[in-house]
mmCIF file of C-alpha atoms in Angstrom:
data_model
loop_
_atom_site.group_PDB
_atom_site.id
_atom_site.type_symbol
_atom_site.label_atom_id
_atom_site.label_comp_id
_atom_site.label_asym_id
_atom_site.label_seq_id
_atom_site.Cartn_x
_atom_site.Cartn_y
_atom_site.Cartn_z
ATOM 1 C CA UNK Z 1 0.000 0.000 0.000
ATOM 2 C CA UNK Z 2 1.094 3.543 -0.688
ATOM 3 C CA UNK Z 3 2.861 5.411 2.108
ATOM 4 C CA UNK Z 4 3.562 9.071 2.817
ATOM 5 C CA UNK Z 5 6.454 9.919 5.125
ATOM 6 C CA UNK Z 6 6.727 13.121 7.156
ATOM 7 C CA UNK Z 7 9.299 14.176 9.759
ATOM 8 C CA UNK Z 8 7.775 13.819 13.233
ATOM 9 C CA UNK Z 9 8.770 17.307 14.296
ATOM 10 C CA UNK Z 10 9.982 20.612 12.914
ATOM 11 C CA UNK Z 11 10.871 23.711 14.886
ATOM 12 C CA UNK Z 12 11.149 27.300 13.693
ATOM 13 C CA UNK Z 13 11.705 30.718 15.207
ATOM 14 C CA UNK Z 14 8.958 33.316 14.935
ATOM 15 C CA UNK Z 15 9.181 35.268 11.692
ATOM 16 C CA UNK Z 16 11.298 32.614 10.000
ATOM 17 C CA UNK Z 17 10.302 30.177 7.260
ATOM 18 C CA UNK Z 18 9.062 26.718 8.215
ATOM 19 C CA UNK Z 19 9.406 23.864 5.748
ATOM 20 C CA UNK Z 20 7.541 20.582 6.204
ATOM 21 C CA UNK Z 21 8.176 17.752 3.772
ATOM 22 C CA UNK Z 22 6.107 14.781 2.687
ATOM 23 C CA UNK Z 23 7.721 11.949 0.732
ATOM 24 C CA UNK Z 24 6.259 9.157 -1.338
ATOM 25 C CA UNK Z 25 6.984 7.112 -4.422
ATOM 26 C CA UNK Z 26 6.480 9.330 -7.496
ATOM 27 C CA UNK Z 27 4.525 11.731 -5.310
ATOM 28 C CA UNK Z 28 5.044 14.486 -7.859
ATOM 29 C CA UNK Z 29 2.656 12.623 -10.160
ATOM 30 C CA UNK Z 30 -0.132 12.915 -7.607
ATOM 31 C CA UNK Z 31 -2.048 15.799 -6.077
ATOM 32 C CA UNK Z 32 -1.140 16.605 -2.471
ATOM 33 C CA UNK Z 33 -3.197 18.389 0.142
ATOM 34 C CA UNK Z 34 -2.150 19.688 3.566
ATOM 35 C CA UNK Z 35 -4.148 19.976 6.784
ATOM 36 C CA UNK Z 36 -3.427 21.914 9.958
ATOM 37 C CA UNK Z 37 -4.656 20.553 13.285
ATOM 38 C CA UNK Z 38 -4.338 22.514 16.509
ATOM 39 C CA UNK Z 39 -4.730 20.775 19.892
ATOM 40 C CA UNK Z 40 -8.316 19.826 20.617
ATOM 41 C CA UNK Z 41 -9.529 20.997 17.210
ATOM 42 C CA UNK Z 42 -10.527 19.368 13.950
ATOM 43 C CA UNK Z 43 -8.165 19.505 10.983
ATOM 44 C CA UNK Z 44 -8.355 22.455 8.598
ATOM 45 C CA UNK Z 45 -7.454 22.306 4.902
ATOM 46 C CA UNK Z 46 -4.626 24.771 4.193
ATOM 47 C CA UNK Z 47 -3.379 23.634 0.756
ATOM 48 C CA UNK Z 48 -4.983 21.467 -1.931
ATOM 49 C CA UNK Z 49 -3.934 20.296 -5.365
ATOM 50 C CA UNK Z 50 -0.302 20.869 -4.438
ATOM 51 C CA UNK Z 51 -0.351 24.645 -4.211
ATOM 52 C CA UNK Z 52 -3.898 26.035 -4.022
ATOM 53 C CA UNK Z 53 -4.983 27.913 -0.905
ATOM 54 C CA UNK Z 54 -8.633 27.742 0.209
ATOM 55 C CA UNK Z 55 -10.284 31.056 0.929
ATOM 56 C CA UNK Z 56 -9.399 32.362 4.364
ATOM 57 C CA UNK Z 57 -5.971 30.697 4.496
ATOM 58 C CA UNK Z 58 -3.184 33.291 4.876
ATOM 59 C CA UNK Z 59 -0.835 33.867 1.962
ATOM 60 C CA UNK Z 60 2.126 32.818 4.110
ATOM 61 C CA UNK Z 61 1.061 29.206 3.495
ATOM 62 C CA UNK Z 62 2.299 27.768 0.200
ATOM 63 C CA UNK Z 63 2.877 24.353 -1.282
ATOM 64 C CA UNK Z 64 4.901 22.616 -3.945
ATOM 65 C CA UNK Z 65 5.258 19.072 -5.220
ATOM 66 C CA UNK Z 66 7.912 17.549 -7.452
ATOM 67 C CA UNK Z 67 9.692 14.250 -7.817
ATOM 68 C CA UNK Z 68 9.080 12.275 -4.664
ATOM 69 C CA UNK Z 69 8.615 15.160 -2.252
ATOM 70 C CA UNK Z 70 5.847 17.627 -1.518
ATOM 71 C CA UNK Z 71 6.601 20.641 0.641
ATOM 72 C CA UNK Z 72 4.482 22.903 2.800
ATOM 73 C CA UNK Z 73 6.144 26.261 3.387
ATOM 74 C CA UNK Z 74 5.059 28.771 5.983
ATOM 75 C CA UNK Z 75 6.713 32.134 5.486
ATOM 76 C CA UNK Z 76 6.981 34.549 8.393
ATOM 77 C CA UNK Z 77 5.813 31.853 10.798
ATOM 78 C CA UNK Z 78 3.658 33.065 13.644
ATOM 79 C CA UNK Z 79 3.002 31.565 17.059
ATOM 80 C CA UNK Z 80 -0.544 30.742 15.929
ATOM 81 C CA UNK Z 81 0.889 28.407 13.274
ATOM 82 C CA UNK Z 82 2.091 25.974 15.942
ATOM 83 C CA UNK Z 83 0.148 22.803 15.167
ATOM 84 C CA UNK Z 84 0.283 19.331 13.661
ATOM 85 C CA UNK Z 85 0.390 19.239 9.878
ATOM 86 C CA UNK Z 86 -0.675 16.290 7.732
ATOM 87 C CA UNK Z 87 -0.125 15.707 4.052
ATOM 88 C CA UNK Z 88 -2.631 13.692 2.045
ATOM 89 C CA UNK Z 89 -2.667 12.160 -1.423
ATOM 90 C CA UNK Z 90 -4.707 9.649 -3.391
ATOM 91 C CA UNK Z 91 -3.435 6.329 -4.698
ATOM 92 C CA UNK Z 92 -6.593 4.376 -5.491
ATOM 93 C CA UNK Z 93 -7.464 5.287 -1.896
ATOM 94 C CA UNK Z 94 -6.964 8.336 0.278
ATOM 95 C CA UNK Z 95 -3.642 8.257 2.120
ATOM 96 C CA UNK Z 96 -2.428 10.493 4.945
ATOM 97 C CA UNK Z 97 1.102 11.087 6.108
ATOM 98 C CA UNK Z 98 1.947 10.437 9.735
ATOM 99 C CA UNK Z 99 1.934 14.119 10.637
ATOM 100 C CA UNK Z 100 4.525 16.699 11.636
ATOM 101 C CA UNK Z 101 4.399 18.724 14.832
ATOM 102 C CA UNK Z 102 5.479 22.275 14.132
ATOM 103 C CA UNK Z 103 6.881 24.093 17.139
ATOM 104 C CA UNK Z 104 7.385 27.852 17.015
ATOM 105 C CA UNK Z 105 9.994 28.851 19.565
ATOM 106 C CA UNK R 1 -22.102 28.172 7.251
ATOM 107 C CA UNK R 2 -21.171 24.571 6.599
ATOM 108 C CA UNK R 3 -21.886 22.342 9.584
ATOM 109 C CA UNK R 4 -21.203 18.652 10.030
ATOM 110 C CA UNK R 5 -22.440 17.194 13.314
ATOM 111 C CA UNK R 6 -21.554 13.614 14.158
ATOM 112 C CA UNK R 7 -23.355 11.387 16.627
ATOM 113 C CA UNK R 8 -23.660 7.736 17.558
ATOM 114 C CA UNK R 9 -20.295 7.123 19.149
ATOM 115 C CA UNK R 10 -19.919 5.355 22.458
ATOM 116 C CA UNK R 11 -18.356 2.495 24.350
ATOM 117 C CA UNK R 12 -18.828 -0.964 22.890
ATOM 118 C CA UNK R 13 -17.340 -4.389 23.541
ATOM 119 C CA UNK R 14 -15.163 -6.135 20.943
ATOM 120 C CA UNK R 15 -17.355 -7.733 18.323
ATOM 121 C CA UNK R 16 -20.118 -5.209 18.876
ATOM 122 C CA UNK R 17 -21.735 -2.749 16.497
ATOM 123 C CA UNK R 18 -22.300 0.986 16.242
ATOM 124 C CA UNK R 19 -23.975 3.232 13.696
ATOM 125 C CA UNK R 20 -22.450 6.661 13.327
ATOM 126 C CA UNK R 21 -24.490 9.503 11.866
ATOM 127 C CA UNK R 22 -23.548 12.878 10.456
ATOM 128 C CA UNK R 23 -26.073 15.677 10.031
ATOM 129 C CA UNK R 24 -25.023 18.134 7.350
ATOM 130 C CA UNK R 25 -26.263 21.685 6.879
ATOM 131 C CA UNK R 26 -25.298 24.956 5.265
ATOM 132 C CA UNK R 27 -24.624 23.532 1.812
ATOM 133 C CA UNK R 28 -26.235 21.467 -0.934
ATOM 134 C CA UNK R 29 -25.558 18.003 0.439
ATOM 135 C CA UNK R 30 -25.967 16.056 -2.776
ATOM 136 C CA UNK R 31 -23.434 18.269 -4.529
ATOM 137 C CA UNK R 32 -20.645 16.588 -2.571
ATOM 138 C CA UNK R 33 -19.060 13.255 -1.966
ATOM 139 C CA UNK R 34 -18.639 12.546 1.732
ATOM 140 C CA UNK R 35 -16.157 10.566 3.791
ATOM 141 C CA UNK R 36 -15.233 9.355 7.245
ATOM 142 C CA UNK R 37 -11.749 9.859 8.682
ATOM 143 C CA UNK R 38 -10.654 8.647 12.108
ATOM 144 C CA UNK R 39 -7.923 9.568 14.550
ATOM 145 C CA UNK R 40 -6.741 7.258 17.320
ATOM 146 C CA UNK R 41 -5.678 8.796 20.626
ATOM 147 C CA UNK R 42 -2.423 10.656 20.182
ATOM 148 C CA UNK R 43 -2.049 9.386 16.644
ATOM 149 C CA UNK R 44 -2.483 10.582 13.098
ATOM 150 C CA UNK R 45 -5.334 10.690 10.655
ATOM 151 C CA UNK R 46 -6.622 7.569 8.931
ATOM 152 C CA UNK R 47 -9.102 7.593 6.067
ATOM 153 C CA UNK R 48 -11.930 5.099 6.642
ATOM 154 C CA UNK R 49 -14.460 5.338 3.826
ATOM 155 C CA UNK R 50 -15.904 7.558 1.083
ATOM 156 C CA UNK R 51 -19.153 7.701 -0.838
ATOM 157 C CA UNK R 52 -20.101 9.615 -3.976
ATOM 158 C CA UNK R 53 -22.789 12.299 -4.020
ATOM 159 C CA UNK R 54 -25.250 9.781 -5.480
ATOM 160 C CA UNK R 55 -24.623 7.160 -2.844
ATOM 161 C CA UNK R 56 -22.697 5.029 -5.281
ATOM 162 C CA UNK R 57 -19.070 3.985 -5.490
ATOM 163 C CA UNK R 58 -18.384 3.390 -1.790
ATOM 164 C CA UNK R 59 -14.725 2.796 -0.986
ATOM 165 C CA UNK R 60 -13.147 1.463 2.195
ATOM 166 C CA UNK R 61 -9.772 1.274 3.865
ATOM 167 C CA UNK R 62 -8.382 -2.247 4.006
ATOM 168 C CA UNK R 63 -8.426 -2.037 7.811
ATOM 169 C CA UNK R 64 -12.243 -1.843 7.888
ATOM 170 C CA UNK R 65 -13.316 -3.497 4.644
ATOM 171 C CA UNK R 66 -15.985 -6.112 5.214
ATOM 172 C CA UNK R 67 -16.857 -4.756 8.665
ATOM 173 C CA UNK R 68 -18.040 -1.248 7.806
ATOM 174 C CA UNK R 69 -20.735 0.118 5.486
ATOM 175 C CA UNK R 70 -21.025 3.749 4.456
ATOM 176 C CA UNK R 71 -24.345 5.148 3.283
ATOM 177 C CA UNK R 72 -26.152 8.445 2.878
ATOM 178 C CA UNK R 73 -29.683 9.809 2.717
ATOM 179 C CA UNK R 74 -29.713 12.917 0.547
ATOM 180 C CA UNK R 75 -33.318 13.632 1.506
ATOM 181 C CA UNK R 76 -32.230 13.910 5.137
ATOM 182 C CA UNK R 77 -28.836 15.527 4.472
ATOM 183 C CA UNK R 78 -27.248 12.734 6.434
ATOM 184 C CA UNK R 79 -24.232 10.438 6.216
ATOM 185 C CA UNK R 80 -23.904 7.156 8.064
ATOM 186 C CA UNK R 81 -21.274 4.598 8.994
ATOM 187 C CA UNK R 82 -22.446 1.169 10.121
ATOM 188 C CA UNK R 83 -19.634 -0.507 12.029
ATOM 189 C CA UNK R 84 -19.832 -4.213 12.848
ATOM 190 C CA UNK R 85 -17.332 -6.646 14.333
ATOM 191 C CA UNK R 86 -15.619 -3.819 16.142
ATOM 192 C CA UNK R 87 -12.054 -4.333 17.351
ATOM 193 C CA UNK R 88 -10.010 -2.536 19.993
ATOM 194 C CA UNK R 89 -7.971 -0.974 17.202
ATOM 195 C CA UNK R 90 -11.108 0.770 15.939
ATOM 196 C CA UNK R 91 -11.021 2.996 19.019
ATOM 197 C CA UNK R 92 -10.771 6.524 17.652
ATOM 198 C CA UNK R 93 -12.417 9.866 17.098
ATOM 199 C CA UNK R 94 -14.447 9.558 13.903
ATOM 200 C CA UNK R 95 -14.771 12.662 11.743
ATOM 201 C CA UNK R 96 -17.417 13.271 9.120
ATOM 202 C CA UNK R 97 -15.749 15.173 6.282
ATOM 203 C CA UNK R 98 -16.939 16.840 3.099
ATOM 204 C CA UNK R 99 -15.203 16.148 -0.194
ATOM 205 C CA UNK R 100 -14.287 19.347 -1.996
ATOM 206 C CA UNK R 101 -16.394 19.233 -5.156
ATOM 207 C CA UNK R 102 -13.537 20.787 -7.099
ATOM 208 C CA UNK R 103 -12.444 17.177 -7.498
ATOM 209 C CA UNK R 104 -14.684 14.921 -5.479
ATOM 210 C CA UNK R 105 -13.367 11.415 -5.670
ATOM 211 C CA UNK R 106 -10.516 10.370 -7.854
ATOM 212 C CA UNK R 107 -6.956 11.503 -8.001
ATOM 213 C CA UNK R 108 -7.299 14.901 -6.315
ATOM 214 C CA UNK R 109 -9.796 13.964 -3.621
ATOM 215 C CA UNK R 110 -9.432 16.095 -0.510
ATOM 216 C CA UNK R 111 -11.579 17.355 2.349
ATOM 217 C CA UNK R 112 -12.632 20.969 2.747
ATOM 218 C CA UNK R 113 -14.800 20.750 5.865
ATOM 219 C CA UNK R 114 -14.573 18.572 8.969
ATOM 220 C CA UNK R 115 -16.995 17.906 11.800
ATOM 221 C CA UNK R 116 -15.976 17.879 15.453
ATOM 222 C CA UNK R 117 -15.968 14.094 15.589
ATOM 223 C CA UNK R 118 -17.689 11.391 17.605
ATOM 224 C CA UNK R 119 -15.690 9.154 19.940
ATOM 225 C CA UNK R 120 -15.758 5.388 19.542
ATOM 226 C CA UNK R 121 -14.223 3.266 22.290
ATOM 227 C CA UNK R 122 -13.976 -0.489 21.855
ATOM 228 C CA UNK R 123 -13.080 -2.145 25.118
ATOM 229 C CA UNK R 124 -13.938 -5.218 27.125
#
């Protein structure tokens, strides 16, 4: 079965750029979405179809996908961005990555 | 405002059954495919099942196939998940999620709205 691999944790200083990766076999040939989940809350879609931002998502969130790696980039990271982030793709079934905890310190 | 409200969770013994429900409002229900996603305590997200806007083409994760049935009633704006033969590993928070109709189903399937979830605990 298809697998998506994310680093368990990423840390960033406020105002800096956070980069969260998601790896999978030929992932660049698939569409990738990203979800943000804060403690005690339901996930929120922040990027879909590799790089599209839903309405209401700040411009500091961006995405890319090429080769075997998709990347979520948060520019000018704020304390409110501290959360778990999950990538998701489709390979005959929906697949989620294991999640990355972003710490802003 | 889109709202997805789950119900039907609870504590059940291994081998038991539960029927989860999701009441949808704030959008045209039969414009969207719908899905269930679960999250075990302290763990990540796991897709469970999806169903097309028409009620056709149900799909299931291998971990639940044969034990779970997804259905919907477009007249009642409701989504369901019948869970039989429950196992301890099915313990999780179950989210009702809306497929973004930009590409509902298929290679760009993703979820643009999530409910608050209903807790399922399978324990003897």
